[in-house]
PDB file of N, CA and C in Angstrom:
ATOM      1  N   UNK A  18     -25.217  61.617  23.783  1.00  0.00           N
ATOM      2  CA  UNK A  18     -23.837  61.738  24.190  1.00  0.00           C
ATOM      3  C   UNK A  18     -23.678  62.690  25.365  1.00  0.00           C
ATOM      4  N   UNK A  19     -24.527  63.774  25.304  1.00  0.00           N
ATOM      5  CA  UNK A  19     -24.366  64.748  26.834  1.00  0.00           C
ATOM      6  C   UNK A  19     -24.265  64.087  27.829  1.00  0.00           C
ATOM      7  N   UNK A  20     -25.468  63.225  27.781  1.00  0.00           N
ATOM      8  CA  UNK A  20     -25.836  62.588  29.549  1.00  0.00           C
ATOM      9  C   UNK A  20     -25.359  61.072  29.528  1.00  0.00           C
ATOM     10  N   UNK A  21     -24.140  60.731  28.446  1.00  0.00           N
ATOM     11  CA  UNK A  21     -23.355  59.857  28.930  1.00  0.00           C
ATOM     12  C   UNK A  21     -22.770  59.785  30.503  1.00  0.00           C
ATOM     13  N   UNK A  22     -22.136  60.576  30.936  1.00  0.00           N
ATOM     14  CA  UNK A  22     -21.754  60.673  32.551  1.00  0.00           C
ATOM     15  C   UNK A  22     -22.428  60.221  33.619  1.00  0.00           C
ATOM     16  N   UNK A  23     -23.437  60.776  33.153  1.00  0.00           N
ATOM     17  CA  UNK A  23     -25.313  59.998  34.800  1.00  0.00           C
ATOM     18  C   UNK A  23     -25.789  58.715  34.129  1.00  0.00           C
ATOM     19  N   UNK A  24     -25.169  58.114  33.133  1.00  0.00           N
ATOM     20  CA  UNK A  24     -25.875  57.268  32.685  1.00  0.00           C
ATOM     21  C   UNK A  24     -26.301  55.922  33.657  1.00  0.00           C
ATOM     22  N   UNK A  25     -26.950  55.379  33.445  1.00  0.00           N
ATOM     23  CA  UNK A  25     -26.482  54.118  34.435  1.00  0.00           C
ATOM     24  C   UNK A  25     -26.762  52.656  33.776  1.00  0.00           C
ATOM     25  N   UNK A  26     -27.365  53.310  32.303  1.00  0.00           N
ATOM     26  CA  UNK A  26     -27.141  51.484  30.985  1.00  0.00           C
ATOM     27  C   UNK A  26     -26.879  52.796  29.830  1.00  0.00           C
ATOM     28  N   UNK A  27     -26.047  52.011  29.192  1.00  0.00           N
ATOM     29  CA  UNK A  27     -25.784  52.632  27.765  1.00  0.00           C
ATOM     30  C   UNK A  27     -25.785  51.224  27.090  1.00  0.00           C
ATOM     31  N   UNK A  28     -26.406  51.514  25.838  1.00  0.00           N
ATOM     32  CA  UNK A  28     -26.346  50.161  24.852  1.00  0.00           C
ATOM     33  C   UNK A  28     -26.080  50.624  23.785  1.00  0.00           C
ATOM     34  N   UNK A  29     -24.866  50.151  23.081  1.00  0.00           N
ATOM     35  CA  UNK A  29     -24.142  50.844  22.000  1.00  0.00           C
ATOM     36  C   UNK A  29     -23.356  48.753  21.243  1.00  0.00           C
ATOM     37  N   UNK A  30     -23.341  48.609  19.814  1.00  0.00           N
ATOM     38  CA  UNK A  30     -22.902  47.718  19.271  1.00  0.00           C
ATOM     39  C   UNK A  30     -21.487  47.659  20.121  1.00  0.00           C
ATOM     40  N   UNK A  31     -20.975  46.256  19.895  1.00  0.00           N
ATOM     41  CA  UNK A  31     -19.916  46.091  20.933  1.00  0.00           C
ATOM     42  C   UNK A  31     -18.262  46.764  19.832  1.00  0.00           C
ATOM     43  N   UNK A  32     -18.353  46.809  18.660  1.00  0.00           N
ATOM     44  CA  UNK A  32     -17.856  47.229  17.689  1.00  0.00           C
ATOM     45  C   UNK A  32     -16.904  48.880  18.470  1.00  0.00           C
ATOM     46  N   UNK A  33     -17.799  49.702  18.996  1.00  0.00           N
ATOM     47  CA  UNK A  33     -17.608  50.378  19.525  1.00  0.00           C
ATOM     48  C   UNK A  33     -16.671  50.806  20.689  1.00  0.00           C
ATOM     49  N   UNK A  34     -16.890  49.370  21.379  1.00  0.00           N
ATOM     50  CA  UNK A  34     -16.029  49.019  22.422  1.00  0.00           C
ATOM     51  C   UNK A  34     -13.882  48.936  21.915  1.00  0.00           C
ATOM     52  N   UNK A  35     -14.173  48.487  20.503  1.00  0.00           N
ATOM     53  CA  UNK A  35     -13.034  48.364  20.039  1.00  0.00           C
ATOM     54  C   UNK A  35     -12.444  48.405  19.140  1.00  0.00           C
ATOM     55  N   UNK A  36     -13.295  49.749  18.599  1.00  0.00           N
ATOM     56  CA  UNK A  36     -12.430  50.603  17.508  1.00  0.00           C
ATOM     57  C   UNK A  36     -12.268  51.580  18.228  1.00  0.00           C
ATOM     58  N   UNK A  37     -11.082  52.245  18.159  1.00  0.00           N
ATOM     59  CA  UNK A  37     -10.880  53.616  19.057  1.00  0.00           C
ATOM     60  C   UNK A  37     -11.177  54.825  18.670  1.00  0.00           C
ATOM     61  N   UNK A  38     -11.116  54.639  17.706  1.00  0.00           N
ATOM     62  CA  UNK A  38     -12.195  56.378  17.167  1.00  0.00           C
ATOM     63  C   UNK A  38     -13.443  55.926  17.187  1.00  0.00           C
ATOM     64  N   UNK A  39     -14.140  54.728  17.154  1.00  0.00           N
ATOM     65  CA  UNK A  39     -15.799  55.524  18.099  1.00  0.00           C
ATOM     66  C   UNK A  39     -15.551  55.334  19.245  1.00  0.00           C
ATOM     67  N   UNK A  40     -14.483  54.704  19.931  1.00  0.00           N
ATOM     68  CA  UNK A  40     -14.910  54.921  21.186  1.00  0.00           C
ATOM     69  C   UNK A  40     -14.383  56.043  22.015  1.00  0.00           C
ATOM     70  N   UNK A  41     -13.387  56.547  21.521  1.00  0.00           N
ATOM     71  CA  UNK A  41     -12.916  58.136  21.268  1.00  0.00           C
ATOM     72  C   UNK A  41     -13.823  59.216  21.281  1.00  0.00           C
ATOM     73  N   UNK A  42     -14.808  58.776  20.198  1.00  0.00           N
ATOM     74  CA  UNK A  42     -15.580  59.783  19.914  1.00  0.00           C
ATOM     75  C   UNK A  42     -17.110  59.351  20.565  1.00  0.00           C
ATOM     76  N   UNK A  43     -17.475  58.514  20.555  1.00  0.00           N
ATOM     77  CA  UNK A  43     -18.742  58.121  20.774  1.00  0.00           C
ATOM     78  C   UNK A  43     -18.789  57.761  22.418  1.00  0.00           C
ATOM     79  N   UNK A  44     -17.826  57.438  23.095  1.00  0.00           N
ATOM     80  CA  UNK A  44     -17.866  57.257  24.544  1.00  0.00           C
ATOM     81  C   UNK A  44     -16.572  57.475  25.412  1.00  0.00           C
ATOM     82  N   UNK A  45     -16.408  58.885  24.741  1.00  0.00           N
ATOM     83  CA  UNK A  45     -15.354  59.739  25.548  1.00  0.00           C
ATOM     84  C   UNK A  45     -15.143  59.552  26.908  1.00  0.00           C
ATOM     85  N   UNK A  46     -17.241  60.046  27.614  1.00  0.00           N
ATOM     86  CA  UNK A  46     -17.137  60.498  28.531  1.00  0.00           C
ATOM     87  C   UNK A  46     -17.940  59.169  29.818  1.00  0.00           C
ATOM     88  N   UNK A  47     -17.532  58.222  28.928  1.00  0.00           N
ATOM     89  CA  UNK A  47     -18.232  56.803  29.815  1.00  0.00           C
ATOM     90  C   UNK A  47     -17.113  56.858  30.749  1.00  0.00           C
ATOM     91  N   UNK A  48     -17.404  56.326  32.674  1.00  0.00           N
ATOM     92  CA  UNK A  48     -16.639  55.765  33.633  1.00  0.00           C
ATOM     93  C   UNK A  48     -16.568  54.444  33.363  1.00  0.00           C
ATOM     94  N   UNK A  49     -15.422  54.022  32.837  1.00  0.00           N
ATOM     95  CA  UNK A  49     -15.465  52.559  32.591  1.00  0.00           C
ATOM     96  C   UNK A  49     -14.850  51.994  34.190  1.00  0.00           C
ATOM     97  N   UNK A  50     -14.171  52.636  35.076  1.00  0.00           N
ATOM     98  CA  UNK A  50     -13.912  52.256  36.369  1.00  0.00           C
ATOM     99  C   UNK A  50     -15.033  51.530  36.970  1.00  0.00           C
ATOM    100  N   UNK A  51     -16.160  51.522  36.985  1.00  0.00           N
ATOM    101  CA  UNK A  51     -17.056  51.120  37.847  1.00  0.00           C
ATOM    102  C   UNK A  51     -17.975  50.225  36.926  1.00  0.00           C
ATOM    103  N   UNK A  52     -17.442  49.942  35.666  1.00  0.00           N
ATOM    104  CA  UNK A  52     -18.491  49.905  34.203  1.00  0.00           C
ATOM    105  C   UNK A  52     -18.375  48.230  34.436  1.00  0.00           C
ATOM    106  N   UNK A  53     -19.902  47.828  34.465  1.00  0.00           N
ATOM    107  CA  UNK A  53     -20.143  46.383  33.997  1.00  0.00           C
ATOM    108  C   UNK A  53     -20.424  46.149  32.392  1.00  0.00           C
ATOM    109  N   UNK A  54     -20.065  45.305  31.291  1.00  0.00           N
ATOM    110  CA  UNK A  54     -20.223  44.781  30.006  1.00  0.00           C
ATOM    111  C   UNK A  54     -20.871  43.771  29.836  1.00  0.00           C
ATOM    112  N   UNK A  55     -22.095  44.104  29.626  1.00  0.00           N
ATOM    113  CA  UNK A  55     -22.935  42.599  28.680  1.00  0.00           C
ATOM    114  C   UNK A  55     -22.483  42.723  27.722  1.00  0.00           C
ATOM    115  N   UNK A  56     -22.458  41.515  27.134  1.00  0.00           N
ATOM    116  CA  UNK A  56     -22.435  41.409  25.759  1.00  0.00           C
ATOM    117  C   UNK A  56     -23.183  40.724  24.771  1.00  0.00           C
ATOM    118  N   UNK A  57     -24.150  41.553  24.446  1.00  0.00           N
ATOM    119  CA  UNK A  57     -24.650  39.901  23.091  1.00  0.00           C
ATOM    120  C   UNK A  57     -24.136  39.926  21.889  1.00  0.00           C
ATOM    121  N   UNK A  58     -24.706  38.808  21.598  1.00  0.00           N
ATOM    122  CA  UNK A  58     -23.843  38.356  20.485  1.00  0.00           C
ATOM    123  C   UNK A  58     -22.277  37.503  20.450  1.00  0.00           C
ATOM    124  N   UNK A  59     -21.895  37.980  21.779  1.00  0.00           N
ATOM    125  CA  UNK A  59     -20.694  37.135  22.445  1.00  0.00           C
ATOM    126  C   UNK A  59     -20.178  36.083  21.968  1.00  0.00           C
ATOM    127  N   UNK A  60     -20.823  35.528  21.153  1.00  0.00           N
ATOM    128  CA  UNK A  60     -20.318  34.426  20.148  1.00  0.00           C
ATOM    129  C   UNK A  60     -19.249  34.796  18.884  1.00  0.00           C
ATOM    130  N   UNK A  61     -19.930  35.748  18.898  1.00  0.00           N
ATOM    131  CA  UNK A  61     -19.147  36.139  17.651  1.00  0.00           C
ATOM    132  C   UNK A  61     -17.873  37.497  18.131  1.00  0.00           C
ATOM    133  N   UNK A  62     -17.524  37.391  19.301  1.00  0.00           N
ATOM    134  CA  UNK A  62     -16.445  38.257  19.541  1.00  0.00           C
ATOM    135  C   UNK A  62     -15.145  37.686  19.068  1.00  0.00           C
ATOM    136  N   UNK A  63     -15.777  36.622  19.334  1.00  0.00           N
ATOM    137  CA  UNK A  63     -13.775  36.049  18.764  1.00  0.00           C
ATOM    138  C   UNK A  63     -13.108  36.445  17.481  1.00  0.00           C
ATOM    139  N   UNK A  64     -13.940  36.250  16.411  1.00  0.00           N
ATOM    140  CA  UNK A  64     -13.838  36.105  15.040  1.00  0.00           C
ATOM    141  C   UNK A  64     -13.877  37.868  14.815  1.00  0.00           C
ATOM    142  N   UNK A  65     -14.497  38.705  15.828  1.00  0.00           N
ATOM    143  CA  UNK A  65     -14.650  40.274  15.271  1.00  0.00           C
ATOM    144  C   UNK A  65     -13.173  40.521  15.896  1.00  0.00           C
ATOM    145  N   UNK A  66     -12.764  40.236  16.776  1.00  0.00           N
ATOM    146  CA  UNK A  66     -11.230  40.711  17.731  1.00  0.00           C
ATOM    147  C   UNK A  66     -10.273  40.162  16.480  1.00  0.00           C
ATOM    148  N   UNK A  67     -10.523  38.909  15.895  1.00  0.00           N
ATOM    149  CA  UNK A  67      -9.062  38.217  14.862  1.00  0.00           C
ATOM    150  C   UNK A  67      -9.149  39.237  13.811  1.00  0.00           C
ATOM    151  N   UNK A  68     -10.513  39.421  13.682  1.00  0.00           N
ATOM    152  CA  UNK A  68     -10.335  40.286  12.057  1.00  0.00           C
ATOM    153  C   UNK A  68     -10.312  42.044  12.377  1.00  0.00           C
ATOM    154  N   UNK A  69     -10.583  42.152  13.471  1.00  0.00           N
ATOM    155  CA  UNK A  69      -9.716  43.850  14.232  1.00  0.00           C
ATOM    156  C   UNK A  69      -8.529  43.993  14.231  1.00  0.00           C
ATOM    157  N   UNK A  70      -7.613  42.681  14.475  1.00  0.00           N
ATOM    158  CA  UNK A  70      -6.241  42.648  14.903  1.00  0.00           C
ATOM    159  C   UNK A  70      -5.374  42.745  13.760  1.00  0.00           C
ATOM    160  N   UNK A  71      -6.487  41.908  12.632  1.00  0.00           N
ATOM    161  CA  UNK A  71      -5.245  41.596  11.751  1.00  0.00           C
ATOM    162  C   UNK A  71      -5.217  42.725  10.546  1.00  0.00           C
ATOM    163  N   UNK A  72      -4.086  42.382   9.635  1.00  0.00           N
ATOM    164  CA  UNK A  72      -4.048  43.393   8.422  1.00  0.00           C
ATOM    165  C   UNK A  72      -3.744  42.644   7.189  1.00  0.00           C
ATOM    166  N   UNK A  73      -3.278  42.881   5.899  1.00  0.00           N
ATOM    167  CA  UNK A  73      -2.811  42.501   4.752  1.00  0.00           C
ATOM    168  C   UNK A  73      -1.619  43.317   4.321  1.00  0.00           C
ATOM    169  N   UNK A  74      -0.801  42.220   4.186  1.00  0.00           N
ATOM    170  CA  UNK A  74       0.665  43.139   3.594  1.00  0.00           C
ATOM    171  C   UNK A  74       0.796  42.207   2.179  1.00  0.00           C
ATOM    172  N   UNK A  75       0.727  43.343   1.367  1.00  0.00           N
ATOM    173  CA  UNK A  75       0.667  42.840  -0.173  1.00  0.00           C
ATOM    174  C   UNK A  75       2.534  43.015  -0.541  1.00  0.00           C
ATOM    175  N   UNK A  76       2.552  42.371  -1.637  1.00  0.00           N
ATOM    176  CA  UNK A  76       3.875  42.207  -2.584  1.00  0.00           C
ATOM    177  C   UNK A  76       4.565  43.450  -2.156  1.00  0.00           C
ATOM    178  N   UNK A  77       3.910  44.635  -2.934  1.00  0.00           N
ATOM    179  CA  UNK A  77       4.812  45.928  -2.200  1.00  0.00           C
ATOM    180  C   UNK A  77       5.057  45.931  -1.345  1.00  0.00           C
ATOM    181  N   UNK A  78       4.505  46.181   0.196  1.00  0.00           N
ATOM    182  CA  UNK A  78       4.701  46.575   1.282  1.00  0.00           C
ATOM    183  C   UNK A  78       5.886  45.630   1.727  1.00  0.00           C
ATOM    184  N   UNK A  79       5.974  44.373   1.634  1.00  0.00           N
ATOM    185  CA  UNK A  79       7.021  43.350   1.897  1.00  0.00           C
ATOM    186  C   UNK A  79       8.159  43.834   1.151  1.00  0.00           C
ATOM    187  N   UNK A  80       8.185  44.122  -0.603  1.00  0.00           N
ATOM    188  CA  UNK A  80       9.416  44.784  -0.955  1.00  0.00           C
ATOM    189  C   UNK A  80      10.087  45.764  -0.065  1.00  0.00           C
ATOM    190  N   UNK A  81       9.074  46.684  -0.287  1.00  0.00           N
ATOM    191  CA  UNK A  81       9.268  47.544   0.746  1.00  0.00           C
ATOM    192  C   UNK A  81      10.288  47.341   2.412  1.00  0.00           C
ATOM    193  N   UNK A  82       9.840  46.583   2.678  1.00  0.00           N
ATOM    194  CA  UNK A  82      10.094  46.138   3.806  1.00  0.00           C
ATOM    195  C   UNK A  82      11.827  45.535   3.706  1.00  0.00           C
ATOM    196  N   UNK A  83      11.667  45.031   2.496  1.00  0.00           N
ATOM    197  CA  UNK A  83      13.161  44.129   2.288  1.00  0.00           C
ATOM    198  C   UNK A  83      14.177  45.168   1.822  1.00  0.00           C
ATOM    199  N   UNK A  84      13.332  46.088   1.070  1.00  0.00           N
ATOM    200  CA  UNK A  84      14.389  47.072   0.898  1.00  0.00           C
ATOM    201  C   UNK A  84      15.463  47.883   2.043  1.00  0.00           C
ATOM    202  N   UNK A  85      14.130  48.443   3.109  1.00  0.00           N
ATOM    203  CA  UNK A  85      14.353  48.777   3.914  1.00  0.00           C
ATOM    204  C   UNK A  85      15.925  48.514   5.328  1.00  0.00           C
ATOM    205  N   UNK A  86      15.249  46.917   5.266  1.00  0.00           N
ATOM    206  CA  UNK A  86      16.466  46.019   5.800  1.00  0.00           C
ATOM    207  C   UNK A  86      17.998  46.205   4.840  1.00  0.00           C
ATOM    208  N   UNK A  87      17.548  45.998   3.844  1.00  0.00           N
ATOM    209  CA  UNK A  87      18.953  46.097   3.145  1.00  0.00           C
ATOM    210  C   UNK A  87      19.515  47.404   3.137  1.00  0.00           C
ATOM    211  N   UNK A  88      19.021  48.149   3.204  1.00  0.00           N
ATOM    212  CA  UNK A  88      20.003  49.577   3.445  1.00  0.00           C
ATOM    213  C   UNK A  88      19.870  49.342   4.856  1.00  0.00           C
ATOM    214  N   UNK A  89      19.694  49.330   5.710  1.00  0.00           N
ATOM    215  CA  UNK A  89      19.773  48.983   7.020  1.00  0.00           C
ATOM    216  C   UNK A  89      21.401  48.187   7.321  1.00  0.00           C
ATOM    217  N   UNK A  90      20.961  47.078   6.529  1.00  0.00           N
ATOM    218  CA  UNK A  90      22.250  46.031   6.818  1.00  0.00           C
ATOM    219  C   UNK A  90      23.628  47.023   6.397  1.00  0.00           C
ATOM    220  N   UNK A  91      23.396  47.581   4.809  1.00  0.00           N
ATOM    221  CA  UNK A  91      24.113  48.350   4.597  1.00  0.00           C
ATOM    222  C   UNK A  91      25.221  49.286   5.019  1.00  0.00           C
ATOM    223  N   UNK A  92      24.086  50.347   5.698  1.00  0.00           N
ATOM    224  CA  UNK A  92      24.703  51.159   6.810  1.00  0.00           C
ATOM    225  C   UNK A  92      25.467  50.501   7.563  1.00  0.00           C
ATOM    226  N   UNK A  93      24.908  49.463   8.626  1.00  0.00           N
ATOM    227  CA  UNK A  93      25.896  48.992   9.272  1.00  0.00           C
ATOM    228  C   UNK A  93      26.818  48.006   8.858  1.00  0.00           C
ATOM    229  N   UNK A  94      27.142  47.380   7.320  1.00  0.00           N
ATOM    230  CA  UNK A  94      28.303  47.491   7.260  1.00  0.00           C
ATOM    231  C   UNK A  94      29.299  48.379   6.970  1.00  0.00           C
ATOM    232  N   UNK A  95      28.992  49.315   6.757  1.00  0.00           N
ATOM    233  CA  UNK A  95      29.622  50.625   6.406  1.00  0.00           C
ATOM    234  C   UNK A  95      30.600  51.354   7.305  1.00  0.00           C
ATOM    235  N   UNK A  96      29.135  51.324   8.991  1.00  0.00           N
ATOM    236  CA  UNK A  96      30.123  51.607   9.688  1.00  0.00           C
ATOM    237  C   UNK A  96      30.964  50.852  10.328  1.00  0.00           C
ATOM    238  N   UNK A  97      31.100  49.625  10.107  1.00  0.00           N
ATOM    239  CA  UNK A  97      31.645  48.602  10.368  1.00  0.00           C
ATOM    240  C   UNK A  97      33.163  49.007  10.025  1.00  0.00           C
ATOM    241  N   UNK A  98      32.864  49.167   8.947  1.00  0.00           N
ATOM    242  CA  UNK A  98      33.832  49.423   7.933  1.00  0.00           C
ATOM    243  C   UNK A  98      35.190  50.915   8.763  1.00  0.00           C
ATOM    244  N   UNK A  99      34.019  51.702   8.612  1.00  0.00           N
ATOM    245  CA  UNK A  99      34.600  52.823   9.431  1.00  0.00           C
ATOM    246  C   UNK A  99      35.313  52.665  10.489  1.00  0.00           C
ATOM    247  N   UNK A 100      34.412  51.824  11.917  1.00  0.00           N
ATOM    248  CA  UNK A 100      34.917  51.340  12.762  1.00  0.00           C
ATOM    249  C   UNK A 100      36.640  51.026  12.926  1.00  0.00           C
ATOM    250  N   UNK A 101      36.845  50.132  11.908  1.00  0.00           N
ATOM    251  CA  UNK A 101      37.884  48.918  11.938  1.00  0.00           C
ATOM    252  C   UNK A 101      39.207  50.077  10.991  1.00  0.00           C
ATOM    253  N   UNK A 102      38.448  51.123   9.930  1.00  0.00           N
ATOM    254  CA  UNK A 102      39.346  52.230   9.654  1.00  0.00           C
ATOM    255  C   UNK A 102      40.110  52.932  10.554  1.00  0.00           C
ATOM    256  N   UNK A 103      39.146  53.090  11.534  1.00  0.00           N
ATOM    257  CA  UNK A 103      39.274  54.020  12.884  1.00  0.00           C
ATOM    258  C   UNK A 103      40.227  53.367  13.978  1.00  0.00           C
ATOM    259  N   UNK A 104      40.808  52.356  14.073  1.00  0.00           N
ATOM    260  CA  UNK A 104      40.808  51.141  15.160  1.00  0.00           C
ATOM    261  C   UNK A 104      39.906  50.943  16.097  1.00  0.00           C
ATOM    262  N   UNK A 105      38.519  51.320  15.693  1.00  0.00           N
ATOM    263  CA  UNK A 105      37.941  51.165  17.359  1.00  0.00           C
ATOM    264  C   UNK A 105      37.065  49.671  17.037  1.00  0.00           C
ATOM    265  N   UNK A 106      36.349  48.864  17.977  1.00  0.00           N
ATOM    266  CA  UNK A 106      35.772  47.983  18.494  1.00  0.00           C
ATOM    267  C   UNK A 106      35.112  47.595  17.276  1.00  0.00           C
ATOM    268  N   UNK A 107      34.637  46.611  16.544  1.00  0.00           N
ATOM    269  CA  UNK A 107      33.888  46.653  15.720  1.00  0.00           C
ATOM    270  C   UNK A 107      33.296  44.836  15.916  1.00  0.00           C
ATOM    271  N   UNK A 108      31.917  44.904  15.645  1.00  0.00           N
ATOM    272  CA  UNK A 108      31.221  43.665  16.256  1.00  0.00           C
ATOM    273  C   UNK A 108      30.251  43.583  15.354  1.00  0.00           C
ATOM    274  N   UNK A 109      29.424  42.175  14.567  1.00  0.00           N
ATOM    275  CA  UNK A 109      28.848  42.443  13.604  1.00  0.00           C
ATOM    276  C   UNK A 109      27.725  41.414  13.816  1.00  0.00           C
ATOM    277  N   UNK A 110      27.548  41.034  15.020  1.00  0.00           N
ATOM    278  CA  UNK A 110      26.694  40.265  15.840  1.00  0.00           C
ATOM    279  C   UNK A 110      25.087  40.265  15.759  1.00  0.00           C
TER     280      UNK A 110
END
């Protein structure tokens, strides 16, 4: 990792390239400005990028989520509410 900077090939799993804490940590101090990328294995980047990208949202997290909205909606009928108490502008768009 010192003499990352003078380097002039570094060969590191491509994994690296795109998780950000190793590449945070493991190639802080790479010039990617001037940086050429082989890649092997290149076949299989597609399928490593879909399953980097994606996540799982289970039963909770979606409750969660719906809950969220509904006090959301809430509030703003509330101040809706307020609004139209108040005479001012009220839009529910």
């Amino acid at each position: 990792r010192q003499r990352l900077e003078d380097a002039e090939l570094i060969l590191v799993p491509y994994n690296y390239l795109f998780e950000p804490d190793a590449r945070s940590q493991s190639l802080a101090d790479v010039k990617w400005d001037d940086a050429i990328l082989i890649f092997d294995e290149a076949h299989n980047l597609e399928s490593f990028a879909s399953e980097s990208a994606s996540f799982d949202l289970t039963g909770t997290d979606l409750a969660g989520c719906i809950g969220e909205v509904s006090r959301a909606a809430g509030y703003l009928q509330s101040m809706g509410t307020e609004a139209v108490s108040d005479g001012g502008p009220v839009s529910m768009d």
